[in-house]
PDB file of C-alpha atoms in Angstrom:
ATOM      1  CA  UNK T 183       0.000   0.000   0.000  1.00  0.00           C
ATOM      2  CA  UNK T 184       2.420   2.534   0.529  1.00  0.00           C
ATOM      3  CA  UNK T 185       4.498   1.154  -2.424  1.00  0.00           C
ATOM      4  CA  UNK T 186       1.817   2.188  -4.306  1.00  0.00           C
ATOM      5  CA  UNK T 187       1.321   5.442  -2.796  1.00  0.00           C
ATOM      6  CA  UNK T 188       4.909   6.666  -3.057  1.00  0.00           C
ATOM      7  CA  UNK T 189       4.706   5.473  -6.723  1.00  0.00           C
ATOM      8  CA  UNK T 190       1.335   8.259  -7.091  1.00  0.00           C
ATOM      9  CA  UNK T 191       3.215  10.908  -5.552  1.00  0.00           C
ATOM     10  CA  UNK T 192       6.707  10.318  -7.743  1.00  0.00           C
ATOM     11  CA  UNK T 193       4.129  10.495 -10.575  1.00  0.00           C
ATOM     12  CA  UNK T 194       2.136  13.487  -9.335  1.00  0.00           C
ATOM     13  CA  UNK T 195       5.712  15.504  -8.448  1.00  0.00           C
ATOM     14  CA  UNK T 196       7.110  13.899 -12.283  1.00  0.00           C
ATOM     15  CA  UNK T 197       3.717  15.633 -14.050  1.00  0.00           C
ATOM     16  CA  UNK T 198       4.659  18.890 -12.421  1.00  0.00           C
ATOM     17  CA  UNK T 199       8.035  18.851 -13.326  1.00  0.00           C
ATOM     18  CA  UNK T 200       7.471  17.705 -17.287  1.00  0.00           C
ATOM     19  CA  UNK T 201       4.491  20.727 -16.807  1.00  0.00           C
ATOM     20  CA  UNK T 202       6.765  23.713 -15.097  1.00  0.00           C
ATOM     21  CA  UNK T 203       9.452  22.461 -17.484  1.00  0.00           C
ATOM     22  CA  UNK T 204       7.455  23.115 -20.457  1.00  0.00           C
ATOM     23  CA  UNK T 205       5.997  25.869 -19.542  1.00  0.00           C
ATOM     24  CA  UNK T 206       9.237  27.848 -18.661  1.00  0.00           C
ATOM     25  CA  UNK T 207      10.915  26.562 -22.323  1.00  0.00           C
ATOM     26  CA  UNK T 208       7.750  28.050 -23.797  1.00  0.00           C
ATOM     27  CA  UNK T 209       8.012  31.381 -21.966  1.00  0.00           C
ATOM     28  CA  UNK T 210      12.549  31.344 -22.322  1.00  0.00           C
ATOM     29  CA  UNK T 211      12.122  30.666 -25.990  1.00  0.00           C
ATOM     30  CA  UNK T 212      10.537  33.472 -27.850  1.00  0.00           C
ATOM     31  CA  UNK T 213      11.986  35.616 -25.128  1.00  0.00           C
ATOM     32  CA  UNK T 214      14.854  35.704 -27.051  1.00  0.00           C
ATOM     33  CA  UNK T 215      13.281  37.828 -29.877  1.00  0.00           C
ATOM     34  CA  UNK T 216      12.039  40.404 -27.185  1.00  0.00           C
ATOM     35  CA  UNK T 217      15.684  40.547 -25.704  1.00  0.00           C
ATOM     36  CA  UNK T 218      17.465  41.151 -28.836  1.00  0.00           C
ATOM     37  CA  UNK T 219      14.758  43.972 -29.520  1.00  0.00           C
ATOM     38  CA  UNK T 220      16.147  45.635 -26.673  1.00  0.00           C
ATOM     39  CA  UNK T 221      19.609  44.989 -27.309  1.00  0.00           C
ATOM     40  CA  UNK T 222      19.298  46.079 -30.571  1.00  0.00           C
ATOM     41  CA  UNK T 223      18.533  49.816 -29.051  1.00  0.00           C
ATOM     42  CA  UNK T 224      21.811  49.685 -27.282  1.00  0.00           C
ATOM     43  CA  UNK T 225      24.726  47.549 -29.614  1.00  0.00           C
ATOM     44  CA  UNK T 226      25.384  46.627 -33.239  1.00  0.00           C
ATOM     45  CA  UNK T 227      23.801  42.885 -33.902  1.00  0.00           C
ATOM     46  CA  UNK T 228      27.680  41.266 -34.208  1.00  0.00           C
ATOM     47  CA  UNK T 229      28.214  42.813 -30.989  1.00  0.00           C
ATOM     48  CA  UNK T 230      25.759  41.617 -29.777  1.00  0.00           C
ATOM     49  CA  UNK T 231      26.112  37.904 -31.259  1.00  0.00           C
ATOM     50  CA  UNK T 232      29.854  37.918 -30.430  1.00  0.00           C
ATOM     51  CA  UNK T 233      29.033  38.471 -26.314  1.00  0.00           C
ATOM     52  CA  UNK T 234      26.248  36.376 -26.376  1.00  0.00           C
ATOM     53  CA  UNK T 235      28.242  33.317 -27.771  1.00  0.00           C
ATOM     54  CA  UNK T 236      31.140  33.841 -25.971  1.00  0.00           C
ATOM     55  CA  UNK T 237      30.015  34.240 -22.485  1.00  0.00           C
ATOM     56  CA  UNK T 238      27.285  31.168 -23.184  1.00  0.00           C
ATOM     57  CA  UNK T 239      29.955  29.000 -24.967  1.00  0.00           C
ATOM     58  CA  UNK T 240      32.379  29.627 -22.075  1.00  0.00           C
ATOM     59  CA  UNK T 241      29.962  29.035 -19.387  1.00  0.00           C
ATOM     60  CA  UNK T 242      28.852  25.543 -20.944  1.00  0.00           C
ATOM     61  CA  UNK T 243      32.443  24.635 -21.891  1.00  0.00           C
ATOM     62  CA  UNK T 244      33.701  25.540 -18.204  1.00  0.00           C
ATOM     63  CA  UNK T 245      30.681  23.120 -16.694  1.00  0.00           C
ATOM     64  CA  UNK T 246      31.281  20.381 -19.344  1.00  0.00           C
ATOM     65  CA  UNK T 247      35.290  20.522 -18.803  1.00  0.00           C
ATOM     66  CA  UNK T 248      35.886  21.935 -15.617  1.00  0.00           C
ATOM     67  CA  UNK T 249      32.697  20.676 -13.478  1.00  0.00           C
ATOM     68  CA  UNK T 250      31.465  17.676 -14.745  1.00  0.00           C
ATOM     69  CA  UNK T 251      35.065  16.715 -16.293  1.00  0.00           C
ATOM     70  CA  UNK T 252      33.624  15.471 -19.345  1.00  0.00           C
ATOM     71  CA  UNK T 253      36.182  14.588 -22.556  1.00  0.00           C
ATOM     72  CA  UNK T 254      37.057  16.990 -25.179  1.00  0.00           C
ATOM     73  CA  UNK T 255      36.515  16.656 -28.686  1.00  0.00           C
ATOM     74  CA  UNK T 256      38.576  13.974 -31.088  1.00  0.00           C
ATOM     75  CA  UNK T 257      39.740  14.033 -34.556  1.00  0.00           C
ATOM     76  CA  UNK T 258      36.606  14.279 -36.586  1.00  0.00           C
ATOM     77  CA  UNK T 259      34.504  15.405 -34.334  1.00  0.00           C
ATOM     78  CA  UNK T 260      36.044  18.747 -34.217  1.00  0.00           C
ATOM     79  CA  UNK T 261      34.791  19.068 -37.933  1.00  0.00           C
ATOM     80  CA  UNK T 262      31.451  18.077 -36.927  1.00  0.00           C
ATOM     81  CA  UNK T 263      31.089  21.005 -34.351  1.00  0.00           C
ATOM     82  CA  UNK T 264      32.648  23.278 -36.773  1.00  0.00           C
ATOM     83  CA  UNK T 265      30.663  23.137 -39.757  1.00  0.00           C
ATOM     84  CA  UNK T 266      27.097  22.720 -36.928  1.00  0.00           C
ATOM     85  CA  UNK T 267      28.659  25.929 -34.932  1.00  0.00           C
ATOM     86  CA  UNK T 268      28.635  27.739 -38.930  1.00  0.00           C
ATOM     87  CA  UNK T 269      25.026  27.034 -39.631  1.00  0.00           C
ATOM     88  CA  UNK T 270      23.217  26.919 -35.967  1.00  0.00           C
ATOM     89  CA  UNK T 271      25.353  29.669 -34.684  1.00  0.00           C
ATOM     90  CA  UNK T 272      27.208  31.926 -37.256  1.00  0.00           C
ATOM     91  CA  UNK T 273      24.415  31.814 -39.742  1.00  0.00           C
ATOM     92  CA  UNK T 274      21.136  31.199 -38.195  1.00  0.00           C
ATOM     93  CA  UNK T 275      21.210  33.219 -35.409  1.00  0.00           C
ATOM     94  CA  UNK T 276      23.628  35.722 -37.069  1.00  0.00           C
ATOM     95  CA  UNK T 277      21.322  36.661 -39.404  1.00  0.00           C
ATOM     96  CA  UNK T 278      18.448  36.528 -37.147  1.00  0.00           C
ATOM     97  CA  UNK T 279      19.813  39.535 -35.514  1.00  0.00           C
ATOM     98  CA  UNK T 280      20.509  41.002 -38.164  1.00  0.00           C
ATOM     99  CA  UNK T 281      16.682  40.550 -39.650  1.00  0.00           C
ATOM    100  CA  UNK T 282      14.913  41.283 -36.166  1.00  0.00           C
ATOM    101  CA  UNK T 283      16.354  44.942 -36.536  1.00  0.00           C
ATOM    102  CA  UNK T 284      13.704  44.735 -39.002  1.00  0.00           C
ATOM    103  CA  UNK T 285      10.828  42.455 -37.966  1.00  0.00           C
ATOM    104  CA  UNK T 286       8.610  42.560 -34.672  1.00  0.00           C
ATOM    105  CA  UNK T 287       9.863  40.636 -31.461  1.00  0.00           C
ATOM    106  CA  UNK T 288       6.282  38.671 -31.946  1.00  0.00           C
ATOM    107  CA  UNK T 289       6.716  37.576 -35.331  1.00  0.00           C
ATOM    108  CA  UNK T 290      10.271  36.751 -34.765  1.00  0.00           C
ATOM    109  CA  UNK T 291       9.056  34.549 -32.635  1.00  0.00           C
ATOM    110  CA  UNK T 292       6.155  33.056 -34.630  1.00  0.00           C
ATOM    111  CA  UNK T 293       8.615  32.226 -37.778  1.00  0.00           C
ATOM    112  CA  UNK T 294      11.103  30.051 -35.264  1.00  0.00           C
ATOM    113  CA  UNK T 295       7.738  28.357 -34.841  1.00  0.00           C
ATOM    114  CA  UNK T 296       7.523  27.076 -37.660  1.00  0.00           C
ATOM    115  CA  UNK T 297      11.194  25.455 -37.574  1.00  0.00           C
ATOM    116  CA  UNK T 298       9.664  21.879 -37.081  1.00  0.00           C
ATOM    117  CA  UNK T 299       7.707  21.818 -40.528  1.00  0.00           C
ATOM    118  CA  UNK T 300      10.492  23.242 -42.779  1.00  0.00           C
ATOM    119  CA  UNK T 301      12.690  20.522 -40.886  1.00  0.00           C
ATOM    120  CA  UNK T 302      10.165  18.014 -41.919  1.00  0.00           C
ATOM    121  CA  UNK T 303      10.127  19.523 -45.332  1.00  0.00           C
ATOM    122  CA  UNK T 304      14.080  19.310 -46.167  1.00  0.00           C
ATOM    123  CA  UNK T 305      14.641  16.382 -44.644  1.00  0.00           C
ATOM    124  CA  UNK T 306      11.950  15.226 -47.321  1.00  0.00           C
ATOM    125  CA  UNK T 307      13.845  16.741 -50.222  1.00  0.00           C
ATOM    126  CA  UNK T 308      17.448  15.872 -49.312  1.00  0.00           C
ATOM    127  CA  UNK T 309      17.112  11.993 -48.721  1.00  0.00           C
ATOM    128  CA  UNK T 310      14.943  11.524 -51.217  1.00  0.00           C
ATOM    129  CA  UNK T 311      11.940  10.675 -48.838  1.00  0.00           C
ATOM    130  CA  UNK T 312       8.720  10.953 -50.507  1.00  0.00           C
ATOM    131  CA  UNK T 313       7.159  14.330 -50.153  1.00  0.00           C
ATOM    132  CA  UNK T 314       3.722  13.809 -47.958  1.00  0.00           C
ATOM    133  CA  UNK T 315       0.961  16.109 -48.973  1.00  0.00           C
ATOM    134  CA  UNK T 316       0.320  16.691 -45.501  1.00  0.00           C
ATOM    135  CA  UNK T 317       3.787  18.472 -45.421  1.00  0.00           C
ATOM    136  CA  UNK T 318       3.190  20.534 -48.059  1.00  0.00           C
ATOM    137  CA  UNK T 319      -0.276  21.746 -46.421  1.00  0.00           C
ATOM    138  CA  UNK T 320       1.709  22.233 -43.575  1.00  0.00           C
ATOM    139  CA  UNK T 321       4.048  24.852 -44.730  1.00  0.00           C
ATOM    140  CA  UNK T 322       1.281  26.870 -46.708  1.00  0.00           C
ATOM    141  CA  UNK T 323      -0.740  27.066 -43.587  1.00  0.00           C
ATOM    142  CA  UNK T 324       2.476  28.100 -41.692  1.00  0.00           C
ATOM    143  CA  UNK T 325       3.495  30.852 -44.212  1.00  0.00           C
ATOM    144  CA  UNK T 326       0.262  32.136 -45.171  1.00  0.00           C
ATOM    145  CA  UNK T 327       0.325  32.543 -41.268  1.00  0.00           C
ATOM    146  CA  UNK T 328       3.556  34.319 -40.851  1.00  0.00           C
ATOM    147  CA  UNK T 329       2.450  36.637 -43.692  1.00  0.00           C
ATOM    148  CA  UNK T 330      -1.093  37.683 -42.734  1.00  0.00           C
ATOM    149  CA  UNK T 331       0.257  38.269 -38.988  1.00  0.00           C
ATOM    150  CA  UNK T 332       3.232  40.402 -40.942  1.00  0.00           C
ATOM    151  CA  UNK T 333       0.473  42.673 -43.255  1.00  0.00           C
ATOM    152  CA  UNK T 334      -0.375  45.144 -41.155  1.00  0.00           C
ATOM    153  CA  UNK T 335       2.856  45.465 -39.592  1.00  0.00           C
ATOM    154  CA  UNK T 336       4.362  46.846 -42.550  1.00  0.00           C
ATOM    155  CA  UNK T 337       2.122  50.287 -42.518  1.00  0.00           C
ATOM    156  CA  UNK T 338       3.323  50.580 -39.147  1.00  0.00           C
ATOM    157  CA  UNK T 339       7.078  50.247 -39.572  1.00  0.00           C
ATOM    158  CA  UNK T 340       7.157  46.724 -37.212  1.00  0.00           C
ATOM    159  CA  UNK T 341       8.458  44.546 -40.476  1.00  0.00           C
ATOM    160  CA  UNK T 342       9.782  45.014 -43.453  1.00  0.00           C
ATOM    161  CA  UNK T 343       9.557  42.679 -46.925  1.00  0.00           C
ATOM    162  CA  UNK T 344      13.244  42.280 -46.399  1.00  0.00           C
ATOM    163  CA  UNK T 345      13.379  41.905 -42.965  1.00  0.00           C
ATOM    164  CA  UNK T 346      10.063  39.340 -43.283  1.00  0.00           C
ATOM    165  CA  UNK T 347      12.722  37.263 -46.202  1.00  0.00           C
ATOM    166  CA  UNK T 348      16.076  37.505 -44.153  1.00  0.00           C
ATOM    167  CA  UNK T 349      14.023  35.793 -41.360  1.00  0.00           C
ATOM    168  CA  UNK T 350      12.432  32.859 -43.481  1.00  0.00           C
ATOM    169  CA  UNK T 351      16.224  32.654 -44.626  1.00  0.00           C
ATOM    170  CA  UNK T 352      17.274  31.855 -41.126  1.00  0.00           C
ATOM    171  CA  UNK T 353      14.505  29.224 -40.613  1.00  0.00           C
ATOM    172  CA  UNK T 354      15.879  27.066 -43.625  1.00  0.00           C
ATOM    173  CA  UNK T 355      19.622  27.888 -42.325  1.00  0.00           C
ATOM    174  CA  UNK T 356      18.672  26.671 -39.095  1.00  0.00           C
ATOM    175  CA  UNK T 357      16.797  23.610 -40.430  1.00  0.00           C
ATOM    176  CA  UNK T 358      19.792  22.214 -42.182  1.00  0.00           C
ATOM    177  CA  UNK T 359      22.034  22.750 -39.053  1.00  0.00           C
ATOM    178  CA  UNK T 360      19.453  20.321 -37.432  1.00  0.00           C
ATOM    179  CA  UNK T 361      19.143  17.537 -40.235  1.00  0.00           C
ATOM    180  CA  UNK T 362      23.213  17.851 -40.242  1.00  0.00           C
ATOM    181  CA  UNK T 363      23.122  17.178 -36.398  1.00  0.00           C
ATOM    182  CA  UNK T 364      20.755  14.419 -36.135  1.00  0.00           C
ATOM    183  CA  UNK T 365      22.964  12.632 -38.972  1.00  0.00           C
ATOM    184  CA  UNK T 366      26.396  12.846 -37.594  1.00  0.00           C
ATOM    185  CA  UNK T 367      27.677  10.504 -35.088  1.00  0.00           C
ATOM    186  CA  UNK T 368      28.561  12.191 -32.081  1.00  0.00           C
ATOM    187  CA  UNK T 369      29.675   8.905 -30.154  1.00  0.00           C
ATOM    188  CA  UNK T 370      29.695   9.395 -26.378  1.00  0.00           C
ATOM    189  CA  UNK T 371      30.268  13.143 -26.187  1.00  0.00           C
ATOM    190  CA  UNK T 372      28.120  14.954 -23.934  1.00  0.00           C
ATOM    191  CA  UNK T 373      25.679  17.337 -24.953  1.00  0.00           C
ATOM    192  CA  UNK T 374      27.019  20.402 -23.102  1.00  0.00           C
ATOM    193  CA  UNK T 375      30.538  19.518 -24.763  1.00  0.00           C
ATOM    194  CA  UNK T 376      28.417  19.790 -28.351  1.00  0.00           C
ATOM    195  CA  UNK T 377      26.499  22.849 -27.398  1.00  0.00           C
ATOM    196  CA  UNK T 378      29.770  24.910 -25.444  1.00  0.00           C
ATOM    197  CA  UNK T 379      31.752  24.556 -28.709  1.00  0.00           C
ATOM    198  CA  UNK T 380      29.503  24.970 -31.309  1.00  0.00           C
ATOM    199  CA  UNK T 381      28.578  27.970 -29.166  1.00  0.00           C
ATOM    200  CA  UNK T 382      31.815  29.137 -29.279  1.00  0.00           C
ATOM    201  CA  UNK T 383      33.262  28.744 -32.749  1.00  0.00           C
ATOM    202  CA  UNK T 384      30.360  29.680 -34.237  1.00  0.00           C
ATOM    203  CA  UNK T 385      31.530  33.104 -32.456  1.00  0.00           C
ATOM    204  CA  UNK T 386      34.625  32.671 -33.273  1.00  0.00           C
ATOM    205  CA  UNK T 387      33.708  32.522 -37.276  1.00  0.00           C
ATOM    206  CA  UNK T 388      31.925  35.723 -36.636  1.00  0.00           C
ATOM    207  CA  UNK T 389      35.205  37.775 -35.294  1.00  0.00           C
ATOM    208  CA  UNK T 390      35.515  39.098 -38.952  1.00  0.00           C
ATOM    209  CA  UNK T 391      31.958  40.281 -39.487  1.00  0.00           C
ATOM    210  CA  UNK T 392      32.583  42.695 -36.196  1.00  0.00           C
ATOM    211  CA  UNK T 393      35.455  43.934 -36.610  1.00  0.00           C
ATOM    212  CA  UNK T 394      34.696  44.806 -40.485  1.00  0.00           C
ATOM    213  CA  UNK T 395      31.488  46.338 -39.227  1.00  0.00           C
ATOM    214  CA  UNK T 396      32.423  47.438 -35.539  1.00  0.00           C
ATOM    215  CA  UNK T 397      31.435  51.313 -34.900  1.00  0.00           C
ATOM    216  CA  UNK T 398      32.333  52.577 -31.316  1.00  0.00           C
ATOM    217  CA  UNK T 399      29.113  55.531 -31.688  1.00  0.00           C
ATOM    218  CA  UNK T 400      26.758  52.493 -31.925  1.00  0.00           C
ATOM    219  CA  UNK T 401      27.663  50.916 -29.288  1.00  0.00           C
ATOM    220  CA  UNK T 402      26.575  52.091 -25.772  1.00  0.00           C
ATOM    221  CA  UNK T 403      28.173  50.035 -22.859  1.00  0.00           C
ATOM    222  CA  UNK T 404      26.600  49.678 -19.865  1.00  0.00           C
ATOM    223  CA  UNK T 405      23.569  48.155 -18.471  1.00  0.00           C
ATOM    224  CA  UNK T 406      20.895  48.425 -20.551  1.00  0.00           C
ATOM    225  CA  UNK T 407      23.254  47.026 -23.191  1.00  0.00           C
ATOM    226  CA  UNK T 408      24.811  43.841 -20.968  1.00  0.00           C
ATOM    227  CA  UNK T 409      21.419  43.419 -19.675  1.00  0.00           C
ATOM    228  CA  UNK T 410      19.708  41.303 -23.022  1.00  0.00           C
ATOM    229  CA  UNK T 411      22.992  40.096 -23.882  1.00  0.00           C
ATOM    230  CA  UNK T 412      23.178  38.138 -20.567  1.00  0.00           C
ATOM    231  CA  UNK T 413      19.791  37.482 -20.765  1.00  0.00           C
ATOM    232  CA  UNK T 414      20.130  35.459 -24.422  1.00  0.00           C
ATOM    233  CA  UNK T 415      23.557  34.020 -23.164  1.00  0.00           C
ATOM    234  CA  UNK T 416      22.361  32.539 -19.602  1.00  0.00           C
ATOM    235  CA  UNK T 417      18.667  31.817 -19.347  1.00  0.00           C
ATOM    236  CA  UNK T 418      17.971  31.134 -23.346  1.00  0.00           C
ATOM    237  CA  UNK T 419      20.980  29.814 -24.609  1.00  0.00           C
ATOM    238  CA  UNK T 420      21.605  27.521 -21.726  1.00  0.00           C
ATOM    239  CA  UNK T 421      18.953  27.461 -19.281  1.00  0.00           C
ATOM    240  CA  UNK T 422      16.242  27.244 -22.527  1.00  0.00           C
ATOM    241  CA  UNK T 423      18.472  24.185 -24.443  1.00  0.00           C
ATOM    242  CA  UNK T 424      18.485  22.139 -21.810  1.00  0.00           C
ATOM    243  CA  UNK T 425      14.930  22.995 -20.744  1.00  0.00           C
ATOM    244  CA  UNK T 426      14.193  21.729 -24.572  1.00  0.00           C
ATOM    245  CA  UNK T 427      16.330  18.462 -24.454  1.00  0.00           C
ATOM    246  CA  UNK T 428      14.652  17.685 -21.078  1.00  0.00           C
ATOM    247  CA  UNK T 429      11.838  17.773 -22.542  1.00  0.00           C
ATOM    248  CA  UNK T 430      12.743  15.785 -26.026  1.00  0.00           C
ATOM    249  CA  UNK T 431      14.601  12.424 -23.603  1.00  0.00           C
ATOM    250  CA  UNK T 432      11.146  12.450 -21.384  1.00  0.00           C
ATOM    251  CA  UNK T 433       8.760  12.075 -24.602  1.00  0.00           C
ATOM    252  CA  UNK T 434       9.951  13.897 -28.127  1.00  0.00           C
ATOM    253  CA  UNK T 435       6.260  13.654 -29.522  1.00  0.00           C
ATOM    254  CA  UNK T 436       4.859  15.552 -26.209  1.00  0.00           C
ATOM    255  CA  UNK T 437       7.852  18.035 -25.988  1.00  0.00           C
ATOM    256  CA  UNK T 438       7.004  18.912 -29.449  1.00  0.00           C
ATOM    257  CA  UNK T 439       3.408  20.310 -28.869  1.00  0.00           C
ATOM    258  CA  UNK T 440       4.966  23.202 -26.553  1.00  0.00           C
ATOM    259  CA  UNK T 441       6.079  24.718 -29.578  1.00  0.00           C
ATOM    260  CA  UNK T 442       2.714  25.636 -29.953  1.00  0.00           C
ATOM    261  CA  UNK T 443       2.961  27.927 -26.779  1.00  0.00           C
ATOM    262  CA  UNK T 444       6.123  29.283 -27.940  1.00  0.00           C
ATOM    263  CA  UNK T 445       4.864  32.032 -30.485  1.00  0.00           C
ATOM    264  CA  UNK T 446       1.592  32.667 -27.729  1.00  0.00           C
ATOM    265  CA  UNK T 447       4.020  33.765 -25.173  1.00  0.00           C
ATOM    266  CA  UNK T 448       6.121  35.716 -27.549  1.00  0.00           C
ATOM    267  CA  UNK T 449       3.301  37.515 -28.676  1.00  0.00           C
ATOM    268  CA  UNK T 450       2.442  38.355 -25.362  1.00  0.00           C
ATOM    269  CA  UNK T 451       5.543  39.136 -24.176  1.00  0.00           C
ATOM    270  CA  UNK T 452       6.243  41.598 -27.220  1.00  0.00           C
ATOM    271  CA  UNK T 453       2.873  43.416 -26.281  1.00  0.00           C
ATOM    272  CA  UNK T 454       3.891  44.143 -22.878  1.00  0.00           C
ATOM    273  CA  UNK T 455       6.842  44.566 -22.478  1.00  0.00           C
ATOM    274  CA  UNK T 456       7.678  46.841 -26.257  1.00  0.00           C
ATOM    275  CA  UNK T 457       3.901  47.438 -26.509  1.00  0.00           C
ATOM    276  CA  UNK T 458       3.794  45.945 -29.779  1.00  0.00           C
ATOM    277  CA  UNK T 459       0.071  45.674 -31.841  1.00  0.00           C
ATOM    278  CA  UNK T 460      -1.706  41.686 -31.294  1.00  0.00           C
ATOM    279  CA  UNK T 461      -4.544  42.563 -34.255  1.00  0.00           C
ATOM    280  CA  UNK T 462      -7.044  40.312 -35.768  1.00  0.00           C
ATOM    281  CA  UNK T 463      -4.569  39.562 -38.264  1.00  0.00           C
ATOM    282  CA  UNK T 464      -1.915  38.754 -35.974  1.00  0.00           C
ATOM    283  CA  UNK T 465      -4.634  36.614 -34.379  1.00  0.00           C
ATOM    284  CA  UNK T 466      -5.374  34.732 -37.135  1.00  0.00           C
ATOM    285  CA  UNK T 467      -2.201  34.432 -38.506  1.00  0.00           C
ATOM    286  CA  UNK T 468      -0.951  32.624 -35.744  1.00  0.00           C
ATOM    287  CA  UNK T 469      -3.556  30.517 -35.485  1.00  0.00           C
ATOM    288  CA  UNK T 470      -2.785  29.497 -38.897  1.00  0.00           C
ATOM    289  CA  UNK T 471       0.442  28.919 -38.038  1.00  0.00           C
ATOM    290  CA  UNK T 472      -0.036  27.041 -35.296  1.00  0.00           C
ATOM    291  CA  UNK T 473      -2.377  24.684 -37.537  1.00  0.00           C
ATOM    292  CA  UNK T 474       0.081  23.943 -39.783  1.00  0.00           C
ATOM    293  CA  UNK T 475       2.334  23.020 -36.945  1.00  0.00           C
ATOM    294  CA  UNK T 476       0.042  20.500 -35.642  1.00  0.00           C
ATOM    295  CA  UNK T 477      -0.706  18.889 -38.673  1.00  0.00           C
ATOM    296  CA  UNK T 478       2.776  18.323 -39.200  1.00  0.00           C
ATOM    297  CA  UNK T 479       3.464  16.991 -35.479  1.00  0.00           C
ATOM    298  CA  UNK T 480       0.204  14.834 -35.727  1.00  0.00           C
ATOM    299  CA  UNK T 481       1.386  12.616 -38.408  1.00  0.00           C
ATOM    300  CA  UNK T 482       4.878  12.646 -36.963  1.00  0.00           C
ATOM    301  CA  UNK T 483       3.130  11.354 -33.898  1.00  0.00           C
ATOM    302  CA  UNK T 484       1.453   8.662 -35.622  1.00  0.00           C
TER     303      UNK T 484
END
């Protein structure tokens, strides 16, 4: 009897955890847009990508190494975390910065929503995988989505056309950085090891871009500059990962579906805190969005 009701509470206090888990990945996540908003006021964007990566890359690399004394990198494996570091670091989230100076913190945060179907989609088209209609309903639902929500944002000076492409551009960067990931074989080397160095030479590749760009004038140190920065470097880039992969080891199909609160709270976030518009288009657009995103995790789940 009390076998069994030890085993009801371990449940009970489990639930909670996969629940508070979930819920703070969902509100971490599309922070991230918000945050680079604000830093954005204060810092160039390779500024602001070159102290974000370093002082998260660091952090995880002195925890891997120094903490949990876990082994470096070998041989080929060095390549590996190269060429992921270029696309999931230097790239993607290089030009994401670069494209939120242009776009709304909410619909930056919508597009990375729809990460999972364009993954879906390339992964189709590279290994020759035949190409499900239900994918291809997917992504119109999810663009149509991102495109209604960005209409009326472009009378208002919230997005641009370019700013709207240079994002979608970052999705299908980032997309390929995950297909390459899931295909390499990363052997026995421990997922803060992968994350610290990607982290960090995919900074590292983008020394050039700041110093061919760098402009003391634009650049106003202090807090409300270091503030964001440290905000995208601790609680998103390492707090929010591992959030995310505890999530994907308890149940991948389940950790999935808080995706789906990921572009709600960034929405929500972007109204209050830079008092952006949420408009019946921005309404509907994300509900499209969201559609296409559970169509596309439903027949993954099945």
């Amino acid at each position: 009897m009390k076998q069994q009701e030890d085993s009801g509470i371990k449940k009970r206090s489990t639930g909670w955890l996969w629940f508070l888990t979930g819920t703070g990945f969902a509100i971490l996540w599309p922070s991230a847009a918000v945050a680079t908003k604000f830093g954005l006021q204060h810092a160039q964007p390779f500024v602001i990508c070159i102290l974000r990566f370093f002082i998260a890359g660091l952090l995880m690399l002195l925890l891997a190494h120094g903490v949990l004394r876990k082994r470096l990198p070998q041989k080929n494996e060095w390549k590996q975390l190269a060429i992921y570091g270029l696309l999931n670091i230097s790239l993607y989230l290089g030009l994401y910065v670069l494209a939120m100076r242009n776009v709304s913190a909410g619909l930056g945060s919508l597009a990375i929503a729809t990460n999972p179907v364009l993954i879906n989609l390339m992964a189709s088209l590279i290994f020759g995988h035949r190409l499900r209609i239900i994918t291809i309903i997917s992504l119109v639902l999810c663009m149509t989505g991102v495109l209604l929500a960005a209409w009326p944002l472009f009378t208002h000076s919230y997005a641009t056309p370019g700013g709207i492409s240079l994002l979608m551009l970052c999705m299908v960067i980032y997309s390929a950085g995950v297909i390459y990931f899931s295909r390499q074989n990363w052997g026995d080397l421990h997922i803060l090891t992968i994350n610290g160095w990607q982290t960090l030479l995919g900074g590292v590749f983008l020394v050039p871009a700041v110093i061919a760009t760098y402009n003391p004038a634009k650049n106003n140190w202090g807090f409300n500059m270091l503030a964001p920065i440290l905000w995208l470097a601790i609680p998103v880039s390492i707090l929010g990962v591992q959030l995310w992969l505890y999530l994907l080891k308890d149940n991948a199909v389940k950790a999935s579906f808080w995706l789906f609160l990921c572009p709600v709270f960034g929405f929500v976030i972007a109204g209050i805190m830079m008092n952006e518009p949420i408009s019946f288009f921005t309404i509907t657009g994300m509900l499209l969005t969201l559609s296409g995103l559970y169509l596309v995790q439903k027949y993954k789940s099945e």
